[in-house]
Structure formats: structure tokens, C-alpha cells
Amino acid sequence: MKDPVTPIEKRVPFFYDVTLRDGNQALAQPWNNAQKEDVYLQLLKLGVQGVEVGFAAASDMDFESCMGIAKLTASMAENGDESAQKVVVASLARCNRADIQRAWDAVQYAPNPRIHVFLATSKLSMENVLHMTPEQVKERAVDSVTFAKSLVGNKGDVEFSAEHFGDCLDNMDFVFDVLKACVAAGATTINLPNTVERYHPMLYVNQVKQVVDALPKDITISVHCHNDLGMATAATVESFFVGATQLEVALNGLGERCGNTNAYEVAVALFNSGVPSPLHMEKIYETALLVSHWSGVNIYSRAPLIGAEAVVHRSGIHQDGASKTKNMKKGAYRPIDYSLIGRNENDSISFTSQSGRTAVYEIISKYGYHLSLEEAAELQPILKSISEKEGELSAERVLDVFRERRCNVNGRLIFNNVEVIPAENRFIFQFKKDGFADNRSITAEGPIEACLILMREIGFPLELIKYRQVVVSEKDPLWAGRGLSRITLSANGKTVEGRGISSDTLKANMRAIFSGVNLLYIAK
């Protein structure tokens, strides 16, 4: 059941991906054209509505890539591919006519082409980077949008970015003037980049809100946030709730310096907040792994949603909560049911010195063994002591301790063999007691009864409570397929489960009883 979250409005966000441009330009080894095509096709599978496929004027290779993807999209669309028919294919261009013409020459073949022009509007950049006056910047911006619009006509559209918008706190009136003039010249999407993240997100979000209020309602407001302070997702998500509809994102958060807004984090945060998602969310994890492989950029182990550690619980308190809610859509210590993003694991519990009995229970249970929480509690201090010396214990290490301490357990008694003489209902046991070898012949109706009689004779009286025999699960690679006898025994007010494992079911039964006795009678 979904949480009763009511979004501010029912707008559907427009995911505009910049991985092939902003993400690619930041790679130590940028993709070639064939690799870019692989990324693009994965973007279509993910369901993004817009893709900035490159910077056509940057190089001949980038131009060829942009044109190749535009033509590929056209071909796919002609063959009935709905994602190709709908996706916006864009090239970035500086505010000069040569760049803009090059962009159009490349993307014009796409069903929905876009020219995305940008120019800085902050005082810092105008004075120290562009060396232009505000009047010159406005004139250049309007001329560029006008020229771009003349090229796209009714086939495509024009986006204008006020670069370094996040630095425009002290000249917002000038920004409003430029943006209104660009809208009048034909721009239908206005992008507000937080080109360098310097301040707390709501300062930027407030700026976005001012632009939303200042421009006509039919203009699409876009945000493009870099992650210099680690808050790009927050700034992007909150901008949506003040009126920004186009969200410029990158797969795996790739991009200059600390990267661009991570597409997955934005999508899930909005989804959890009750906003309809246009993305095929179940493709997120698959996409993340592919992009990491293609880019050569490893996924940080604690990256939200996609990192290896994102589903791991080590604290005993967290493990207990995770265990109790593991079959629920909303977990005590996880943000989503991870199947939402195509990740087929929800709560991974490992053992450290901070772990409690729940970790033991969950780890052993995953190997197909049944144990009680009481047994898990008895094993926990043993494992804790080992972990204090060795660090985090692998699941296999925990299983080894379980095998040693709870299966075929040796102690005061060591089972060696039992010989059956069917005609006489006689069972001859060979074993050691307190280090000394012994043979006993017992007459009984069956082997379990005989073994219980033996225990009384040698000073270990006990009562059989329950008996079960199963096969060791294939999840345990060491003992898979062997017989597992689980015999619950009681003595002196204490109850234990003895486990015996053998390819011979008779010996499995005997070992289970011997194991139980060793657990019941620990001290001499």
C-alpha cells in the first residue's frame, strides 16, 4: 500500500538526460560513437523523455555522434518504436551562430530535435569569463535564440540556459529581463543551472520559484544541478515542487567535478512522494551496472539505491527491524522495496561485533536451515568474539560456526558407528565417552529407541520431544543433498535441538541424538 502522500500537483516530470554530453565530457576516456549509441539505447529503455546527445560543435567526432543518434532515432521511429517517436534529441550550443548551425545540422533528422543554447548571466561570469556587459549578454542571448528558432521552425524547439544561474542572487532582475526576452524570441524551455553548487538548496529553489512566477505558464522551467556540495538531488526534487518540470539528470550521477544530479535518486524521491514517474523504474539497477561498466567509473559502495552497501544492515537494532519487516513493501530501515528499481534484494544482513541474534538467525536461515532465536542468541556471543578478532564475518564463516556448534556436535560423547543386527533387534554402538572408547549392545524395536536406552545406561537420561528428517538444502554447498535429522531432546529442564547430518539416514539420526546430548550435558 502506498503511503498517503499527496503531491502538490499532478504534473509529470520531464526527465532530460545529459549523460552523453555532461557525463561523457567528464570521463577520463570519453566514449566513442558506438559506445554512445549503446548508452542512448539504454536511455530509451529507461524511458527518459529527452536526451542531450552531445555538443555537436565540439569536434567532428561529437558532430558525427549527434547526427548518428538523430538518424538512428528517425529510423527507429519509422519502424514503430514509440520511445523513439516521442524522445527529444538535443545538442548543446554556445550562443554563437556557428555552434547553433552545427547543432541543427546534426540533430535535424530526429523526430523531435532541439537546440539548447546557453550563456552565463551571473555578474562573476559576465565580468571575469565572458568580459561582456549585461546589455551585450542580453543581446547575444536573444540573437542566438532567434537564430535557433529560425532553424528549428515548427519541427523542433529551443532551450535557453542562463548558465551560473545559482550565482545570480544579486542580479535577479537582470535575469528576469533576459529570460523574458528569450521567451519572446522563441525559447519554450528555460533552464536554470546550478552550475556550481555553493549554498543550501532552498536558496536556489527560491530563485527557481521566482522565475516560475515571472514567466508565462506555458513555458517549461528546467533545472540542471551539479553536486559540488552533495545536494543536487535535494535541489532538483524541491525545484519540481515549486514549478520546475524538466529535470536535467545524469545516469549514475556522472558529470563534471562531483557530477550532475543522479537520475535514479530524483526518480525514486519523486515516486515516494506520490509523483507519477514516466520512467521504467525497474530498469534503473540494470542501467546503473551497465553505465558503470561502460564508463569505467565504479559505483561507490554506499551510493544511494545502487551501491553494494545500500541494502546492508550491520547494527543489531537495524538487523532486528529489517528482519521483522523483510516481507513488507515499506521496510523499517530501507527507503523502498528494491524490486521497484529492478534490484532483487531488499535487506542484506552480515555479521560484525555490533550484530545481534537476528543476524545469526537470518544468515543461517538463508542456507535453508531452521533454528530458533534462542539458538541464534547462544551462537551470537561466540560469533561476536570471533568478529572482534577477524572483523566482519562472511556468511560462509557464520555457517561454518553453525555447523561446528550445532551439527554433528562432539563433546563428552563422540559417535563412531552403529551396527544393526535385524534378526535380533540388536544395535551395537561404538563411541567415546569422556575420551574413552566404548561398545554397547542395545536391544530395542528401532535405532532411535536403542540410542535413547543407551543414553540412560551411560548416565545421560533424556526425553525425546520431536523428530524430523529432511534433506540439506542445495543452498549449503558443502552438505547439500545429505540427510538432516532434527531431534528435539529435553533433560533437567533444558530443551535443545540435536542435528545430525550424514548420507546415511541411520547415522544422521544417531548423530542428532549424540549432538543433542552434548549440548544438554556440556560439563562433566
Short mmCIF file of C-alpha atoms in Angstrom, two decimals:
data_model
loop_
_atom_site.label_atom_id
_atom_site.label_comp_id
_atom_site.label_asym_id
_atom_site.label_seq_id
_atom_site.Cartn_x
_atom_site.Cartn_y
_atom_site.Cartn_z
CA MET A 1 0.00 0.00 0.00
CA LYS A 2 1.35 3.41 -0.91
CA ASP A 3 1.87 5.99 1.77
CA PRO A 4 -0.84 8.67 1.89
CA VAL A 5 1.46 11.29 0.35
CA THR A 6 -0.37 13.97 -1.58
CA PRO A 7 1.83 15.76 -4.12
CA ILE A 8 1.40 19.49 -4.55
CA GLU A 9 0.16 18.88 -8.07
CA LYS A 10 -0.17 16.06 -10.57
CA ARG A 11 2.42 17.30 -13.08
CA VAL A 12 4.54 14.57 -14.64
CA PRO A 13 8.26 15.38 -14.52
CA PHE A 14 10.16 15.53 -17.81
CA PHE A 15 13.46 13.67 -17.43
CA TYR A 16 16.07 15.25 -19.69
CA ASP A 17 19.27 13.23 -19.56
CA VAL A 18 22.70 14.80 -20.04
CA THR A 19 24.87 11.68 -19.63
CA LEU A 20 26.01 11.72 -23.26
CA ARG A 21 27.08 15.33 -23.05
CA ASP A 22 27.85 16.48 -19.49
CA GLY A 23 28.60 12.97 -18.26
CA ASN A 24 30.72 11.93 -21.22
CA GLN A 25 32.82 15.09 -21.31
CA ALA A 26 33.89 14.42 -17.71
CA LEU A 27 35.13 10.86 -18.36
CA ALA A 28 38.87 10.23 -18.36
CA GLN A 29 38.28 8.21 -21.53
CA PRO A 30 35.20 9.58 -23.32
CA TRP A 31 33.01 7.14 -25.23
CA ASN A 32 33.37 6.57 -28.92
CA ASN A 33 30.34 6.79 -31.18
CA ALA A 34 29.43 3.11 -30.91
CA GLN A 35 29.58 3.28 -27.11
CA LYS A 36 27.44 6.41 -27.10
CA GLU A 37 24.82 4.56 -29.14
CA ASP A 38 24.74 1.79 -26.51
CA VAL A 39 24.14 4.37 -23.77
CA TYR A 40 21.46 6.08 -25.83
CA LEU A 41 19.54 2.87 -26.45
CA GLN A 42 19.65 2.15 -22.71
CA LEU A 43 18.27 5.63 -22.05
CA LEU A 44 15.33 4.82 -24.31
CA LYS A 45 14.78 1.56 -22.41
CA LEU A 46 14.77 3.55 -19.19
CA GLY A 47 12.12 5.85 -20.61
CA VAL A 48 13.70 9.29 -20.42
CA GLN A 49 11.79 11.89 -22.44
CA GLY A 50 14.74 14.00 -23.56
CA VAL A 51 18.40 13.27 -24.29
CA GLU A 52 21.18 15.79 -24.78
CA VAL A 53 23.21 13.63 -27.13
CA GLY A 54 26.28 15.87 -27.27
CA PHE A 55 27.89 19.17 -28.18
CA ALA A 56 27.90 19.00 -31.97
CA ALA A 57 30.33 21.89 -32.46
CA ALA A 58 32.91 20.49 -30.02
CA SER A 59 34.56 18.19 -32.57
CA ASP A 60 33.93 16.26 -35.77
CA MET A 61 33.53 13.11 -33.70
CA ASP A 62 30.89 14.74 -31.49
CA PHE A 63 29.07 16.06 -34.56
CA GLU A 64 29.04 12.61 -36.15
CA SER A 65 27.78 11.10 -32.92
CA CYS A 66 24.93 13.60 -32.58
CA MET A 67 23.93 13.15 -36.21
CA GLY A 68 24.22 9.37 -36.00
CA ILE A 69 21.92 9.19 -32.98
CA ALA A 70 19.43 11.58 -34.59
CA LYS A 71 19.28 9.41 -37.70
CA LEU A 72 19.06 6.23 -35.62
CA THR A 73 16.11 7.73 -33.75
CA ALA A 74 14.38 8.60 -37.00
CA SER A 75 14.86 5.05 -38.29
CA MET A 76 13.55 3.53 -35.08
CA ALA A 77 10.56 5.86 -35.12
CA GLU A 78 9.72 4.93 -38.71
CA ASN A 79 9.74 1.28 -37.65
CA GLY A 80 7.16 1.97 -34.96
CA ASP A 81 9.33 2.41 -31.85
CA GLU A 82 7.19 4.61 -29.59
CA SER A 83 10.07 5.75 -27.39
CA ALA A 84 11.97 6.97 -30.47
CA GLN A 85 8.85 8.70 -31.78
CA LYS A 86 8.48 10.72 -28.57
CA VAL A 87 12.01 11.42 -27.30
CA VAL A 88 13.52 14.88 -27.66
CA VAL A 89 17.03 14.72 -29.16
CA ALA A 90 19.12 17.80 -28.36
CA SER A 91 22.57 19.22 -28.96
CA LEU A 92 24.15 21.86 -26.78
CA ALA A 93 25.46 25.02 -28.45
CA ARG A 94 27.18 28.17 -27.30
CA CYS A 95 25.46 31.42 -28.13
CA ASN A 96 27.13 31.89 -31.48
CA ARG A 97 25.68 31.19 -34.91
CA ALA A 98 28.37 28.72 -35.96
CA ASP A 99 27.67 26.48 -32.95
CA ILE A 100 23.94 26.76 -33.41
CA GLN A 101 24.09 25.89 -37.10
CA ARG A 102 26.32 22.90 -36.32
CA ALA A 103 23.86 21.70 -33.70
CA TRP A 104 20.96 21.91 -36.12
CA ASP A 105 22.88 20.18 -38.90
CA ALA A 106 23.40 17.26 -36.53
CA VAL A 107 20.02 16.79 -34.80
CA GLN A 108 17.60 17.92 -37.52
CA TYR A 109 16.96 14.30 -38.57
CA ALA A 110 15.36 13.34 -35.25
CA PRO A 111 11.54 13.34 -34.99
CA ASN A 112 11.76 15.87 -32.13
CA PRO A 113 15.01 17.87 -32.45
CA ARG A 114 16.11 20.57 -30.03
CA ILE A 115 18.83 23.21 -29.99
CA HIS A 116 19.97 24.01 -26.48
CA VAL A 117 21.84 27.32 -26.25
CA PHE A 118 23.50 28.68 -23.12
CA LEU A 119 25.07 31.90 -21.91
CA ALA A 120 26.20 32.97 -18.45
CA THR A 121 24.11 35.60 -16.68
CA SER A 122 25.90 35.93 -13.33
CA LYS A 123 27.97 39.01 -12.59
CA LEU A 124 31.01 36.88 -11.81
CA SER A 125 30.95 35.14 -15.19
CA MET A 126 29.92 38.12 -17.29
CA GLU A 127 32.75 40.25 -15.90
CA ASN A 128 35.53 37.67 -15.49
CA VAL A 129 34.84 34.94 -18.06
CA LEU A 130 32.80 36.48 -20.90
CA HIS A 131 34.14 40.03 -20.50
CA MET A 132 30.76 41.29 -21.65
CA THR A 133 28.35 43.88 -20.27
CA PRO A 134 24.84 42.86 -19.23
CA GLU A 135 23.47 44.63 -22.31
CA GLN A 136 25.77 42.62 -24.57
CA VAL A 137 24.79 39.36 -22.86
CA LYS A 138 21.11 40.05 -23.35
CA GLU A 139 21.63 40.96 -26.99
CA ARG A 140 23.70 37.82 -27.63
CA ALA A 141 21.15 35.59 -25.91
CA VAL A 142 18.19 36.98 -27.84
CA ASP A 143 20.01 36.85 -31.18
CA SER A 144 21.01 33.22 -30.54
CA VAL A 145 17.52 32.10 -29.58
CA THR A 146 16.07 33.91 -32.58
CA PHE A 147 18.52 32.23 -34.93
CA ALA A 148 17.95 28.79 -33.36
CA LYS A 149 14.20 29.22 -33.65
CA SER A 150 14.54 30.14 -37.32
CA LEU A 151 16.31 26.84 -37.90
CA VAL A 152 14.02 24.50 -35.97
CA GLY A 153 10.80 26.13 -37.17
CA ASN A 154 7.81 24.04 -36.20
CA LYS A 155 9.74 20.75 -36.27
CA GLY A 156 11.74 21.28 -33.11
CA ASP A 157 12.16 23.61 -30.17
CA VAL A 158 14.72 25.81 -28.46
CA GLU A 159 16.00 25.67 -24.89
CA PHE A 160 17.90 28.55 -23.31
CA SER A 161 20.15 28.13 -20.27
CA ALA A 162 21.11 31.01 -18.02
CA GLU A 163 24.45 29.47 -17.06
CA HIS A 164 25.58 30.01 -13.47
CA PHE A 165 22.01 30.86 -12.50
CA GLY A 166 22.79 29.78 -8.94
CA ASP A 167 25.24 32.71 -8.75
CA CYS A 168 22.61 35.25 -9.81
CA LEU A 169 21.32 36.05 -6.32
CA ASP A 170 22.31 39.70 -6.63
CA ASN A 171 21.08 40.38 -10.19
CA MET A 172 17.81 38.51 -10.48
CA ASP A 173 16.04 41.48 -12.11
CA PHE A 174 18.52 41.32 -14.99
CA VAL A 175 17.97 37.55 -15.28
CA PHE A 176 14.18 38.02 -15.45
CA ASP A 177 14.71 40.56 -18.24
CA VAL A 178 16.95 38.22 -20.27
CA LEU A 179 14.68 35.20 -19.82
CA LYS A 180 11.55 37.11 -20.83
CA ALA A 181 13.33 38.39 -23.93
CA CYS A 182 14.45 34.83 -24.82
CA VAL A 183 10.89 33.55 -24.43
CA ALA A 184 9.69 36.31 -26.73
CA ALA A 185 12.38 35.27 -29.24
CA GLY A 186 11.11 31.67 -29.33
CA ALA A 187 12.57 29.68 -26.41
CA THR A 188 9.97 27.34 -24.94
CA THR A 189 12.21 25.75 -22.29
CA ILE A 190 14.14 27.89 -19.85
CA ASN A 191 16.89 26.10 -17.97
CA LEU A 192 18.23 27.38 -14.65
CA PRO A 193 21.57 25.69 -13.95
CA ASN A 194 23.11 25.48 -10.51
CA THR A 195 26.37 25.23 -12.43
CA VAL A 196 28.43 25.23 -9.25
CA GLU A 197 26.66 24.28 -6.03
CA ARG A 198 27.67 26.80 -3.38
CA TYR A 199 24.77 27.30 -0.97
CA HIS A 200 21.95 25.43 0.73
CA PRO A 201 19.35 24.03 -1.68
CA MET A 202 16.40 26.17 -0.69
CA LEU A 203 18.24 29.36 -1.64
CA TYR A 204 18.47 28.02 -5.19
CA VAL A 205 14.93 26.65 -5.07
CA ASN A 206 13.64 30.09 -4.11
CA GLN A 207 15.36 31.55 -7.15
CA VAL A 208 13.67 28.92 -9.33
CA LYS A 209 10.31 29.81 -7.80
CA GLN A 210 10.84 33.46 -8.68
CA VAL A 211 11.41 32.54 -12.33
CA VAL A 212 8.37 30.24 -12.37
CA ASP A 213 6.25 33.14 -11.12
CA ALA A 214 7.78 35.63 -13.56
CA LEU A 215 7.39 33.67 -16.83
CA PRO A 216 4.28 32.60 -18.75
CA LYS A 217 2.73 29.34 -17.51
CA ASP A 218 3.17 27.61 -20.87
CA ILE A 219 6.96 27.89 -20.62
CA THR A 220 8.75 24.77 -19.35
CA ILE A 221 11.08 25.57 -16.48
CA SER A 222 14.11 23.31 -16.25
CA VAL A 223 16.76 22.77 -13.56
CA HIS A 224 20.28 21.47 -14.02
CA CYS A 225 22.12 20.90 -10.75
CA HIS A 226 25.71 19.95 -10.09
CA ASN A 227 26.63 18.08 -6.94
CA ASP A 228 29.58 20.04 -5.56
CA LEU A 229 28.18 20.02 -2.02
CA GLY A 230 26.29 16.75 -2.35
CA MET A 231 22.81 18.30 -2.50
CA ALA A 232 21.99 18.21 -6.22
CA THR A 233 19.19 15.69 -5.75
CA ALA A 234 17.60 17.77 -3.00
CA ALA A 235 17.77 20.93 -5.10
CA THR A 236 16.29 19.16 -8.12
CA VAL A 237 13.45 17.46 -6.27
CA GLU A 238 12.44 20.59 -4.37
CA SER A 239 12.59 22.62 -7.59
CA PHE A 240 9.96 20.34 -9.08
CA PHE A 241 7.63 21.17 -6.23
CA VAL A 242 7.93 24.91 -6.89
CA GLY A 243 7.16 24.57 -10.58
CA ALA A 244 10.16 23.22 -12.50
CA THR A 245 9.03 20.42 -14.79
CA GLN A 246 12.11 19.49 -16.82
CA LEU A 247 14.74 17.84 -14.64
CA GLU A 248 18.19 17.59 -16.15
CA VAL A 249 19.86 14.48 -14.78
CA ALA A 250 22.67 12.02 -15.48
CA LEU A 251 22.94 8.26 -15.17
CA ASN A 252 24.99 7.23 -12.13
CA GLY A 253 25.39 10.94 -11.35
CA LEU A 254 28.17 11.30 -13.94
CA GLY A 255 29.32 14.81 -14.80
CA GLU A 256 31.92 17.50 -14.22
CA ARG A 257 33.71 17.55 -10.84
CA CYS A 258 31.34 15.88 -8.36
CA GLY A 259 28.84 15.04 -11.06
CA ASN A 260 25.32 16.02 -12.07
CA THR A 261 22.05 15.23 -10.38
CA ASN A 262 21.65 11.46 -10.24
CA ALA A 263 18.65 10.38 -12.31
CA TYR A 264 17.77 7.43 -10.08
CA GLU A 265 17.71 9.36 -6.82
CA VAL A 266 15.45 12.04 -8.29
CA ALA A 267 13.08 9.49 -9.81
CA VAL A 268 12.70 7.49 -6.59
CA ALA A 269 12.38 10.55 -4.35
CA LEU A 270 9.56 11.89 -6.51
CA PHE A 271 7.91 8.45 -6.76
CA ASN A 272 7.98 8.05 -2.97
CA SER A 273 6.40 11.50 -2.70
CA GLY A 274 3.44 10.50 -4.82
CA VAL A 275 4.56 11.99 -8.14
CA PRO A 276 3.81 9.87 -11.22
CA SER A 277 7.02 8.62 -12.80
CA PRO A 278 7.46 8.46 -16.58
CA LEU A 279 10.49 6.20 -16.23
CA HIS A 280 10.60 2.42 -16.41
CA MET A 281 11.82 2.25 -12.84
CA GLU A 282 12.53 -1.47 -12.97
CA LYS A 283 15.36 -0.72 -15.43
CA ILE A 284 17.28 1.51 -13.02
CA TYR A 285 19.58 -1.08 -11.42
CA GLU A 286 20.34 -2.75 -14.74
CA THR A 287 21.15 0.67 -16.21
CA ALA A 288 23.40 1.60 -13.30
CA LEU A 289 25.50 -1.55 -13.66
CA LEU A 290 25.81 -1.14 -17.43
CA VAL A 291 26.83 2.51 -17.20
CA SER A 292 29.44 1.70 -14.57
CA HIS A 293 30.88 -0.95 -16.85
CA TRP A 294 30.79 1.23 -19.94
CA SER A 295 32.25 4.31 -18.24
CA GLY A 296 34.88 2.58 -16.14
CA VAL A 297 33.58 4.54 -13.13
CA ASN A 298 32.91 2.23 -10.21
CA ILE A 299 29.74 2.66 -8.23
CA TYR A 300 30.58 3.97 -4.76
CA SER A 301 29.76 1.19 -2.30
CA ARG A 302 27.41 3.45 -0.34
CA ALA A 303 25.82 5.19 -3.33
CA PRO A 304 22.09 5.64 -2.67
CA LEU A 305 19.92 2.89 -4.18
CA ILE A 306 22.60 1.29 -6.38
CA GLY A 307 25.64 0.90 -4.10
CA ALA A 308 26.60 -2.54 -2.80
CA GLU A 309 26.13 -1.33 0.78
CA ALA A 310 22.74 0.29 0.17
CA VAL A 311 20.90 -2.85 1.29
CA VAL A 312 23.31 -3.98 4.03
CA HIS A 313 22.47 -3.84 7.74
CA ARG A 314 25.14 -4.41 10.41
CA SER A 315 23.81 -2.86 13.61
CA GLY A 316 21.87 -5.31 15.75
CA ILE A 317 18.97 -2.87 16.14
CA HIS A 318 18.78 -2.28 12.39
CA GLN A 319 19.04 -6.00 11.68
CA ASP A 320 16.15 -6.71 14.03
CA GLY A 321 13.95 -4.10 12.34
CA ALA A 322 14.96 -5.28 8.88
CA SER A 323 14.15 -8.88 9.76
CA LYS A 324 10.74 -8.01 11.17
CA THR A 325 9.76 -6.03 8.06
CA LYS A 326 11.58 -8.03 5.38
CA ASN A 327 8.39 -9.12 3.62
CA MET A 328 6.79 -5.68 3.67
CA LYS A 329 6.87 -3.10 0.89
CA LYS A 330 7.98 -0.49 3.39
CA GLY A 331 10.92 -1.69 5.45
CA ALA A 332 11.97 -0.37 8.84
CA TYR A 333 15.41 0.55 7.55
CA ARG A 334 15.17 0.87 3.77
CA PRO A 335 13.70 3.61 1.56
CA ILE A 336 11.95 1.37 -0.98
CA ASP A 337 11.09 -2.16 -1.93
CA TYR A 338 14.18 -2.57 -4.12
CA SER A 339 12.28 -4.58 -6.71
CA LEU A 340 10.96 -1.14 -7.74
CA ILE A 341 14.34 -0.44 -9.40
CA GLY A 342 14.95 -4.00 -10.57
CA ARG A 343 17.25 -4.91 -7.70
CA ASN A 344 16.30 -8.33 -6.39
CA GLU A 345 17.47 -7.92 -2.83
CA ASN A 346 15.99 -5.90 -0.04
CA ASP A 347 17.82 -6.47 3.22
CA SER A 348 21.28 -8.00 3.38
CA ILE A 349 22.40 -8.86 6.86
CA SER A 350 26.04 -9.54 7.67
CA PHE A 351 27.72 -10.23 10.99
CA THR A 352 30.05 -7.90 12.86
CA SER A 353 30.78 -7.37 16.52
CA GLN A 354 27.81 -4.95 16.52
CA SER A 355 25.34 -7.60 15.34
CA GLY A 356 22.76 -9.40 17.43
CA ARG A 357 20.94 -12.71 17.32
CA THR A 358 18.81 -11.56 14.37
CA ALA A 359 21.87 -11.51 12.12
CA VAL A 360 22.70 -15.08 13.09
CA TYR A 361 19.12 -16.18 12.52
CA GLU A 362 18.81 -14.51 9.11
CA ILE A 363 22.18 -15.68 7.79
CA ILE A 364 21.71 -19.31 8.79
CA SER A 365 18.09 -19.34 7.58
CA LYS A 366 19.21 -18.28 4.11
CA TYR A 367 21.14 -21.54 3.85
CA GLY A 368 17.93 -23.47 4.35
CA TYR A 369 18.44 -24.40 8.00
CA HIS A 370 15.83 -23.89 10.66
CA LEU A 371 16.99 -22.57 14.01
CA SER A 372 15.27 -20.81 16.85
CA LEU A 373 16.01 -17.29 18.02
CA GLU A 374 17.18 -18.84 21.29
CA GLU A 375 19.78 -20.87 19.41
CA ALA A 376 20.78 -17.78 17.46
CA ALA A 377 21.21 -15.91 20.76
CA GLU A 378 23.51 -18.67 22.04
CA LEU A 379 25.67 -18.50 18.92
CA GLN A 380 25.81 -14.68 18.87
CA PRO A 381 28.47 -14.20 21.62
CA ILE A 382 30.64 -16.90 20.02
CA LEU A 383 30.47 -15.15 16.66
CA LYS A 384 30.92 -11.75 18.31
CA SER A 385 34.17 -12.93 19.88
CA ILE A 386 35.41 -14.20 16.52
CA SER A 387 34.35 -10.98 14.78
CA GLU A 388 36.22 -8.83 17.29
CA LYS A 389 39.39 -10.57 16.09
CA GLU A 390 38.61 -11.06 12.39
CA GLY A 391 36.28 -8.15 11.56
CA GLU A 392 33.13 -8.64 9.52
CA LEU A 393 32.33 -12.31 9.07
CA SER A 394 31.23 -13.66 5.72
CA ALA A 395 28.01 -15.65 5.58
CA GLU A 396 30.13 -18.74 4.90
CA ARG A 397 32.14 -18.10 8.09
CA VAL A 398 28.94 -17.81 10.12
CA LEU A 399 27.70 -21.03 8.54
CA ASP A 400 30.95 -22.79 9.48
CA VAL A 401 30.44 -21.84 13.12
CA PHE A 402 26.82 -23.04 12.96
CA ARG A 403 27.96 -26.38 11.52
CA GLU A 404 30.60 -26.78 14.21
CA ARG A 405 28.39 -25.73 17.13
CA ARG A 406 25.00 -27.09 16.08
CA CYS A 407 25.52 -30.04 13.69
CA ASN A 408 27.24 -33.38 14.43
CA VAL A 409 28.37 -31.75 17.66
CA ASN A 410 31.17 -33.51 19.51
CA GLY A 411 31.62 -33.07 23.24
CA ARG A 412 31.60 -35.57 26.05
CA LEU A 413 30.31 -38.10 23.55
CA ILE A 414 31.70 -38.89 20.10
CA PHE A 415 29.67 -41.16 17.83
CA ASN A 416 31.70 -43.54 15.66
CA ASN A 417 29.33 -46.19 14.30
CA VAL A 418 26.27 -48.34 14.91
CA GLU A 419 25.92 -51.93 13.72
CA VAL A 420 22.41 -53.29 13.19
CA ILE A 421 21.53 -56.97 13.70
CA PRO A 422 17.92 -57.06 12.39
CA ALA A 423 17.14 -60.67 13.32
CA GLU A 424 17.85 -59.92 16.99
CA ASN A 425 16.57 -56.31 17.13
CA ARG A 426 20.03 -55.52 18.40
CA PHE A 427 22.13 -52.41 17.88
CA ILE A 428 25.84 -52.30 18.68
CA PHE A 429 27.11 -48.76 19.32
CA GLN A 430 30.74 -47.73 19.01
CA PHE A 431 31.53 -44.38 20.63
CA LYS A 432 33.73 -42.49 23.02
CA LYS A 433 32.67 -41.10 26.35
CA ASP A 434 34.86 -38.50 28.04
CA GLY A 435 37.75 -39.62 25.83
CA PHE A 436 37.42 -43.36 26.39
CA ALA A 437 36.28 -45.82 23.72
CA ASP A 438 33.20 -47.91 24.49
CA ASN A 439 30.98 -50.52 22.79
CA ARG A 440 27.43 -51.19 23.89
CA SER A 441 24.84 -53.65 22.64
CA ILE A 442 21.26 -52.49 23.00
CA THR A 443 18.09 -54.43 22.21
CA ALA A 444 15.15 -52.29 21.07
CA GLU A 445 12.41 -52.00 18.47
CA GLY A 446 14.27 -49.37 16.49
CA PRO A 447 17.53 -47.40 16.37
CA ILE A 448 16.20 -44.20 17.97
CA GLU A 449 14.73 -46.14 20.92
CA ALA A 450 18.00 -48.04 21.21
CA CYS A 451 20.01 -44.83 21.28
CA LEU A 452 17.79 -43.34 23.99
CA ILE A 453 18.23 -46.51 26.09
CA LEU A 454 21.99 -46.25 25.57
CA MET A 455 21.99 -42.69 26.88
CA ARG A 456 20.20 -43.74 30.06
CA GLU A 457 22.67 -46.57 30.59
CA ILE A 458 25.74 -44.34 30.30
CA GLY A 459 24.34 -41.60 32.56
CA PHE A 460 22.63 -39.17 30.18
CA PRO A 461 18.89 -39.65 30.64
CA LEU A 462 16.75 -37.57 28.33
CA GLU A 463 13.32 -37.32 26.73
CA LEU A 464 12.59 -37.20 23.01
CA ILE A 465 10.23 -34.30 22.22
CA LYS A 466 10.13 -34.17 18.43
CA TYR A 467 11.75 -35.90 15.46
CA ARG A 468 12.08 -34.68 11.86
CA GLN A 469 14.19 -35.83 8.97
CA VAL A 470 14.77 -33.68 5.88
CA VAL A 471 17.37 -33.18 3.18
CA VAL A 472 20.02 -30.47 3.47
CA SER A 473 19.15 -27.65 1.09
CA GLU A 474 21.20 -27.08 -2.06
CA LYS A 475 21.89 -23.63 -0.59
CA ASP A 476 24.57 -25.27 1.57
CA PRO A 477 27.24 -26.25 -0.98
CA LEU A 478 29.12 -28.49 1.48
CA TRP A 479 26.32 -30.77 2.69
CA ALA A 480 23.63 -30.34 0.01
CA GLY A 481 21.55 -33.47 -0.53
CA ARG A 482 22.59 -35.25 2.66
CA GLY A 483 20.12 -36.40 5.25
CA LEU A 484 19.47 -33.98 8.12
CA SER A 485 17.90 -35.33 11.29
CA ARG A 486 16.49 -32.77 13.71
CA ILE A 487 15.68 -34.33 17.06
CA THR A 488 14.41 -32.18 19.91
CA LEU A 489 15.55 -33.53 23.29
CA SER A 490 14.95 -32.48 26.88
CA ALA A 491 16.76 -33.08 30.16
CA ASN A 492 16.95 -31.32 33.52
CA GLY A 493 14.52 -28.60 32.41
CA LYS A 494 16.52 -27.72 29.29
CA THR A 495 15.45 -28.39 25.70
CA VAL A 496 17.75 -28.46 22.68
CA GLU A 497 17.63 -29.50 19.06
CA GLY A 498 20.24 -32.04 18.07
CA ARG A 499 21.18 -32.04 14.40
CA GLY A 500 22.81 -34.95 12.68
CA ILE A 501 23.95 -34.91 9.08
CA SER A 502 25.04 -37.89 7.01
CA SER A 503 24.46 -39.53 3.64
CA ASP A 504 23.27 -42.50 5.76
CA THR A 505 19.95 -41.60 7.38
CA LEU A 506 20.52 -44.07 10.26
CA LYS A 507 23.80 -42.39 11.14
CA ALA A 508 22.19 -38.96 10.76
CA ASN A 509 19.64 -39.99 13.44
CA MET A 510 22.33 -41.24 15.78
CA ARG A 511 24.47 -38.17 15.33
CA ALA A 512 21.46 -35.97 16.04
CA ILE A 513 20.91 -37.66 19.41
CA PHE A 514 24.61 -37.61 20.29
CA SER A 515 24.74 -33.92 19.31
CA GLY A 516 21.73 -33.14 21.49
CA VAL A 517 23.24 -34.92 24.47
CA ASN A 518 26.48 -32.98 24.04
CA LEU A 519 24.51 -29.73 24.09
CA LEU A 520 22.49 -30.81 27.16
CA TYR A 521 25.40 -32.20 29.14
CA ILE A 522 28.21 -29.78 28.46
CA ALA A 523 30.25 -30.08 31.67
CA LYS A 524 31.45 -33.27 33.31
#
